[in-house]
Amino acid sequence: MLTETFHSIATAARNVFRNWPSLLLIAAVYASLLALLYLFVAIREATLPQVILTFVFAVTAPLLFFILQTMIASGNAQQIAKEGAEAEQMTAGLLLKRSLTSFWKLILISLPLIVLAILIAYLLGRAQNYFGQNINEPAISTHTLAPAANTPPARPINWRVALFSTIRYLAFGLVLPLAAIHLWVATMRDGLGGAVRRIATLLSRAFAPQSVLIYIAGFLVFAVAPYFLLFKTTQSQHAWLELSFLVARLVVVFALTLFGWTITVRALGRLSSSPQPEPANEAA
């Protein structure tokens, strides 16, 4: 299984970097999405034009997000069986046209997952309040012995907080994204109706061991590594050198998140497109 997993990732990476015009288009859309999110946060709602811009950005950002995901999910030749040999050399123009005309399908197929995400967040919040646990409040130590003068008291593990955090991370970091990727890929390959009809099969494939392994390997690239790079400060006596380090880290984070996510989706798309072995019929 490990050999097949890394073979799928390597093949997906080769396909991603083989078509540079499409990759540059995806990078441009991703950069536009980041700029839009920054402007949405940076603009203050003080005047009427600023309020209108904030509303426009709030509507445009989700649309741009789904256009980006449509580009990524539909760009792999192995995932587009209906286009045959034409998909091997999908141009940037064809990819843009396909994304602008099909992104609404990803929105529709994602609506149940969005509702489920809201429901999970609500239920976890209610459960956390019910048990009287606030994840931001420090746990109270139960040690009776006085600590040393310069030694902070040891804090016991708050298992309730750890449980809620684990469920939250698994739901929003693994289960929902993995299900969404398989639904997006199937929607671009088989159409919205075909994905809806096969939703049970798609979800069972989404949480198969090889699928989870591919996602975890990609998660280390597009999430874990960028997190440490982004929040790891580099101290320097020279302001320009420190600024250069910051710019370099931002560029690397941009590349890791974009390429890591794209390759992960393409690898999962190859896995989803591969025929699954049928169970052997039992003798009567």
Short mmCIF file of C-alpha atoms in Angstrom, two decimals:
data_model
loop_
_atom_site.label_atom_id
_atom_site.label_comp_id
_atom_site.label_asym_id
_atom_site.label_seq_id
_atom_site.Cartn_x
_atom_site.Cartn_y
_atom_site.Cartn_z
CA MET A 1 0.00 0.00 0.00
CA LEU A 2 2.84 2.39 0.77
CA THR A 3 4.37 1.83 -2.67
CA GLU A 4 1.07 2.52 -4.42
CA THR A 5 0.48 5.59 -2.26
CA PHE A 6 3.78 7.26 -3.02
CA HIS A 7 3.51 6.23 -6.67
CA SER A 8 0.16 8.07 -6.87
CA ILE A 9 1.68 11.14 -5.23
CA ALA A 10 4.73 11.10 -7.53
CA THR A 11 2.59 10.66 -10.64
CA ALA A 12 0.29 13.47 -9.57
CA ALA A 13 3.29 15.74 -8.94
CA ARG A 14 4.68 15.04 -12.41
CA ASN A 15 1.33 15.85 -13.99
CA VAL A 16 1.05 19.07 -12.01
CA PHE A 17 4.45 20.44 -13.00
CA ARG A 18 4.16 19.20 -16.59
CA ASN A 19 1.49 21.74 -17.50
CA TRP A 20 3.06 25.05 -16.48
CA PRO A 21 0.46 27.41 -18.06
CA SER A 22 -2.34 25.77 -16.08
CA LEU A 23 -0.23 25.76 -12.92
CA LEU A 24 0.49 29.48 -13.31
CA LEU A 25 -3.22 30.14 -13.78
CA ILE A 26 -4.02 28.23 -10.59
CA ALA A 27 -1.29 30.19 -8.76
CA ALA A 28 -2.74 33.48 -10.02
CA VAL A 29 -6.23 32.57 -8.82
CA TYR A 30 -4.84 31.46 -5.46
CA ALA A 31 -2.90 34.72 -5.07
CA SER A 32 -6.05 36.66 -5.95
CA LEU A 33 -7.98 34.75 -3.30
CA LEU A 34 -5.36 35.55 -0.65
CA ALA A 35 -5.34 39.23 -1.66
CA LEU A 36 -9.13 39.31 -1.48
CA LEU A 37 -9.14 37.79 1.99
CA TYR A 38 -6.51 40.30 3.15
CA LEU A 39 -8.52 43.24 1.83
CA PHE A 40 -11.67 41.87 3.45
CA VAL A 41 -9.93 41.84 6.83
CA ALA A 42 -8.00 45.10 6.35
CA ILE A 43 -10.85 47.34 5.17
CA ARG A 44 -12.69 49.10 7.96
CA GLU A 45 -16.43 49.55 7.67
CA ALA A 46 -16.48 53.31 8.17
CA THR A 47 -17.89 54.75 4.96
CA LEU A 48 -20.53 53.53 2.53
CA PRO A 49 -17.99 52.59 -0.21
CA GLN A 50 -16.00 50.56 2.34
CA VAL A 51 -19.14 48.75 3.47
CA ILE A 52 -20.00 47.95 -0.15
CA LEU A 53 -16.46 46.71 -0.82
CA THR A 54 -16.58 44.52 2.27
CA PHE A 55 -19.87 43.02 1.11
CA VAL A 56 -18.48 42.45 -2.40
CA PHE A 57 -15.37 40.77 -1.00
CA ALA A 58 -17.50 38.59 1.31
CA VAL A 59 -19.47 37.33 -1.69
CA THR A 60 -16.55 37.09 -4.12
CA ALA A 61 -14.13 35.19 -1.85
CA PRO A 62 -16.23 31.98 -1.60
CA LEU A 63 -16.88 32.05 -5.36
CA LEU A 64 -13.17 32.44 -6.05
CA PHE A 65 -12.43 29.62 -3.62
CA PHE A 66 -14.71 27.20 -5.47
CA ILE A 67 -13.36 28.33 -8.85
CA LEU A 68 -9.88 27.48 -7.56
CA GLN A 69 -11.00 24.08 -6.32
CA THR A 70 -12.70 23.42 -9.67
CA MET A 71 -9.43 24.14 -11.47
CA ILE A 72 -7.53 21.80 -9.21
CA ALA A 73 -10.13 19.01 -9.29
CA SER A 74 -10.61 19.12 -13.07
CA GLY A 75 -7.01 19.58 -14.18
CA ASN A 76 -5.83 15.97 -13.87
CA ALA A 77 -6.08 14.02 -17.12
CA GLN A 78 -6.61 10.81 -15.18
CA GLN A 79 -9.69 12.27 -13.54
CA ILE A 80 -11.46 13.39 -16.73
CA ALA A 81 -12.40 10.19 -18.45
CA LYS A 82 -14.94 11.83 -20.74
CA GLU A 83 -12.41 14.09 -22.40
CA GLY A 84 -10.07 11.27 -23.37
CA ALA A 85 -6.76 12.24 -24.99
CA GLU A 86 -7.72 15.93 -25.11
CA ALA A 87 -7.29 16.16 -21.35
CA GLU A 88 -3.62 15.21 -21.57
CA GLN A 89 -2.77 18.69 -22.83
CA MET A 90 -5.49 20.78 -21.20
CA THR A 91 -4.70 24.39 -21.93
CA ALA A 92 -5.03 27.19 -19.40
CA GLY A 93 -7.88 28.67 -21.42
CA LEU A 94 -9.82 25.41 -21.41
CA LEU A 95 -9.19 24.99 -17.71
CA LEU A 96 -10.44 28.53 -16.99
CA LYS A 97 -13.52 28.04 -19.14
CA ARG A 98 -14.32 24.72 -17.52
CA SER A 99 -13.92 26.21 -14.04
CA LEU A 100 -16.09 29.28 -14.69
CA THR A 101 -18.90 27.12 -16.07
CA SER A 102 -18.72 24.29 -13.53
CA PHE A 103 -17.81 25.79 -10.15
CA TRP A 104 -21.50 25.99 -9.17
CA LYS A 105 -21.57 22.17 -9.16
CA LEU A 106 -18.93 22.12 -6.44
CA ILE A 107 -20.95 24.62 -4.43
CA LEU A 108 -24.05 22.42 -4.61
CA ILE A 109 -22.22 19.19 -3.76
CA SER A 110 -20.51 20.98 -0.84
CA LEU A 111 -23.70 22.36 0.75
CA PRO A 112 -24.35 19.23 2.89
CA LEU A 113 -20.76 19.31 4.13
CA ILE A 114 -21.04 23.03 4.95
CA VAL A 115 -24.24 22.39 6.92
CA LEU A 116 -22.54 19.45 8.66
CA ALA A 117 -19.54 21.62 9.55
CA ILE A 118 -21.80 24.28 11.08
CA LEU A 119 -23.69 21.61 13.00
CA ILE A 120 -20.49 20.03 14.33
CA ALA A 121 -19.13 23.42 15.44
CA TYR A 122 -22.43 24.22 17.17
CA LEU A 123 -22.69 20.86 18.94
CA LEU A 124 -19.05 20.95 20.07
CA GLY A 125 -19.55 24.45 21.44
CA ARG A 126 -22.70 23.42 23.31
CA ALA A 127 -21.03 20.29 24.67
CA GLN A 128 -17.98 22.24 25.79
CA ASN A 129 -20.17 24.80 27.58
CA TYR A 130 -22.26 22.03 29.12
CA PHE A 131 -19.24 20.41 30.71
CA GLY A 132 -18.00 23.80 31.86
CA GLN A 133 -14.75 23.61 29.93
CA ASN A 134 -13.26 26.62 28.20
CA ILE A 135 -10.31 25.72 26.03
CA ASN A 136 -8.77 29.16 26.64
CA GLU A 137 -8.89 28.88 30.44
CA PRO A 138 -5.84 27.36 32.11
CA ALA A 139 -6.43 24.19 34.04
CA ILE A 140 -6.19 24.45 37.83
CA SER A 141 -3.41 22.42 39.35
CA THR A 142 -4.39 19.93 42.02
CA HIS A 143 -0.89 19.56 43.49
CA THR A 144 -0.78 20.29 47.19
CA LEU A 145 2.97 20.62 47.52
CA ALA A 146 4.36 24.12 47.10
CA PRO A 147 6.50 24.43 43.97
CA ALA A 148 10.01 25.76 43.94
CA ALA A 149 10.53 29.51 43.84
CA ASN A 150 11.36 29.79 40.15
CA THR A 151 9.55 26.68 38.93
CA PRO A 152 6.03 27.12 37.51
CA PRO A 153 3.48 24.68 38.88
CA ALA A 154 2.84 21.65 36.71
CA ARG A 155 -0.55 21.55 35.08
CA PRO A 156 -2.45 18.28 34.83
CA ILE A 157 -3.79 17.20 31.47
CA ASN A 158 -7.35 18.36 30.97
CA TRP A 159 -8.75 15.32 29.21
CA ARG A 160 -12.07 16.96 28.38
CA VAL A 161 -10.39 19.84 26.61
CA ALA A 162 -8.08 17.39 24.85
CA LEU A 163 -11.09 15.33 23.74
CA PHE A 164 -12.96 18.33 22.31
CA SER A 165 -9.81 19.56 20.55
CA THR A 166 -9.17 16.12 19.05
CA ILE A 167 -12.73 15.84 17.74
CA ARG A 168 -12.55 19.37 16.31
CA TYR A 169 -9.22 18.77 14.55
CA LEU A 170 -10.32 15.40 13.17
CA ALA A 171 -13.61 16.80 11.90
CA PHE A 172 -12.32 20.00 10.29
CA GLY A 173 -8.81 18.85 9.43
CA LEU A 174 -9.40 15.32 8.17
CA VAL A 175 -12.96 14.06 7.78
CA LEU A 176 -14.67 17.01 6.08
CA PRO A 177 -11.78 17.98 3.75
CA LEU A 178 -11.21 14.38 2.69
CA ALA A 179 -14.90 13.87 1.94
CA ALA A 180 -15.04 17.19 0.06
CA ILE A 181 -12.07 16.31 -2.15
CA HIS A 182 -13.60 13.02 -3.29
CA LEU A 183 -16.97 14.65 -3.94
CA TRP A 184 -15.34 17.48 -5.94
CA VAL A 185 -13.28 15.10 -8.06
CA ALA A 186 -16.26 12.86 -8.76
CA THR A 187 -18.41 15.89 -9.64
CA MET A 188 -15.91 17.11 -12.23
CA ARG A 189 -15.44 13.61 -13.63
CA ASP A 190 -18.97 12.19 -13.62
CA GLY A 191 -21.13 15.28 -13.30
CA LEU A 192 -23.26 16.43 -10.39
CA GLY A 193 -25.89 13.71 -10.87
CA GLY A 194 -23.30 10.95 -11.10
CA ALA A 195 -21.58 12.13 -7.92
CA VAL A 196 -24.87 12.30 -6.01
CA ARG A 197 -25.86 8.78 -7.12
CA ARG A 198 -22.50 7.36 -6.02
CA ILE A 199 -22.13 9.40 -2.83
CA ALA A 200 -22.10 6.37 -0.53
CA THR A 201 -19.36 4.67 -2.58
CA LEU A 202 -17.37 7.90 -2.77
CA LEU A 203 -17.44 8.41 0.98
CA SER A 204 -16.39 4.82 1.61
CA ARG A 205 -13.42 5.32 -0.75
CA ALA A 206 -12.62 8.66 0.89
CA PHE A 207 -11.89 6.99 4.23
CA ALA A 208 -10.10 3.96 2.86
CA PRO A 209 -6.60 3.48 4.35
CA GLN A 210 -4.73 4.47 1.18
CA SER A 211 -6.83 7.60 0.74
CA VAL A 212 -6.24 8.68 4.34
CA LEU A 213 -2.50 8.00 3.96
CA ILE A 214 -2.28 10.19 0.85
CA TYR A 215 -4.13 12.99 2.61
CA ILE A 216 -1.94 12.80 5.72
CA ALA A 217 1.22 12.93 3.58
CA GLY A 218 -0.14 15.97 1.77
CA PHE A 219 -1.30 17.56 5.03
CA LEU A 220 2.28 17.58 6.26
CA VAL A 221 3.23 19.62 3.19
CA PHE A 222 0.32 22.04 2.71
CA ALA A 223 -0.54 22.60 6.40
CA VAL A 224 2.04 21.51 8.98
CA ALA A 225 5.22 22.75 7.26
CA PRO A 226 3.69 26.16 6.29
CA TYR A 227 2.45 26.62 9.86
CA PHE A 228 5.93 26.24 11.37
CA LEU A 229 7.50 28.39 8.65
CA LEU A 230 4.93 31.14 9.06
CA PHE A 231 5.09 31.40 12.83
CA LYS A 232 8.80 30.72 13.28
CA THR A 233 10.50 34.09 13.62
CA THR A 234 14.04 34.71 12.40
CA GLN A 235 15.90 37.23 14.51
CA SER A 236 18.47 39.45 12.84
CA GLN A 237 20.33 42.63 13.70
CA HIS A 238 19.70 44.03 10.22
CA ALA A 239 16.17 45.12 9.38
CA TRP A 240 16.55 44.47 5.64
CA LEU A 241 17.88 40.98 6.26
CA GLU A 242 15.00 40.18 8.60
CA LEU A 243 12.56 41.52 6.01
CA SER A 244 14.19 39.33 3.37
CA PHE A 245 13.74 36.28 5.61
CA LEU A 246 10.08 37.17 6.08
CA VAL A 247 9.48 37.54 2.34
CA ALA A 248 11.30 34.27 1.66
CA ARG A 249 9.17 32.46 4.25
CA LEU A 250 5.98 33.87 2.75
CA VAL A 251 7.00 32.74 -0.74
CA VAL A 252 7.81 29.23 0.51
CA VAL A 253 4.53 29.07 2.45
CA PHE A 254 2.62 30.16 -0.67
CA ALA A 255 4.32 27.47 -2.77
CA LEU A 256 3.89 24.70 -0.18
CA THR A 257 0.21 25.37 0.40
CA LEU A 258 -0.59 25.68 -3.30
CA PHE A 259 1.49 22.78 -4.64
CA GLY A 260 0.88 20.55 -1.63
CA TRP A 261 -2.89 20.92 -1.85
CA THR A 262 -2.95 20.59 -5.65
CA ILE A 263 -0.83 17.44 -5.66
CA THR A 264 -2.87 15.94 -2.82
CA VAL A 265 -6.16 16.52 -4.66
CA ARG A 266 -4.71 15.15 -7.91
CA ALA A 267 -3.32 12.06 -6.15
CA LEU A 268 -6.67 11.40 -4.48
CA GLY A 269 -8.32 11.92 -7.85
CA ARG A 270 -6.11 9.25 -9.41
CA LEU A 271 -6.98 6.91 -6.55
CA SER A 272 -10.69 7.64 -6.94
CA SER A 273 -10.52 7.10 -10.72
CA SER A 274 -8.75 3.75 -10.45
CA PRO A 275 -11.01 0.70 -10.67
CA GLN A 276 -11.71 -0.96 -7.37
CA PRO A 277 -11.45 -4.75 -7.09
CA GLU A 278 -14.81 -6.45 -6.95
CA PRO A 279 -15.43 -8.92 -4.15
CA ALA A 280 -15.31 -12.53 -5.27
CA ASN A 281 -18.64 -14.26 -5.53
CA GLU A 282 -19.08 -16.92 -2.93
CA ALA A 283 -19.87 -20.42 -4.14
CA ALA A 284 -23.44 -21.46 -3.63
#
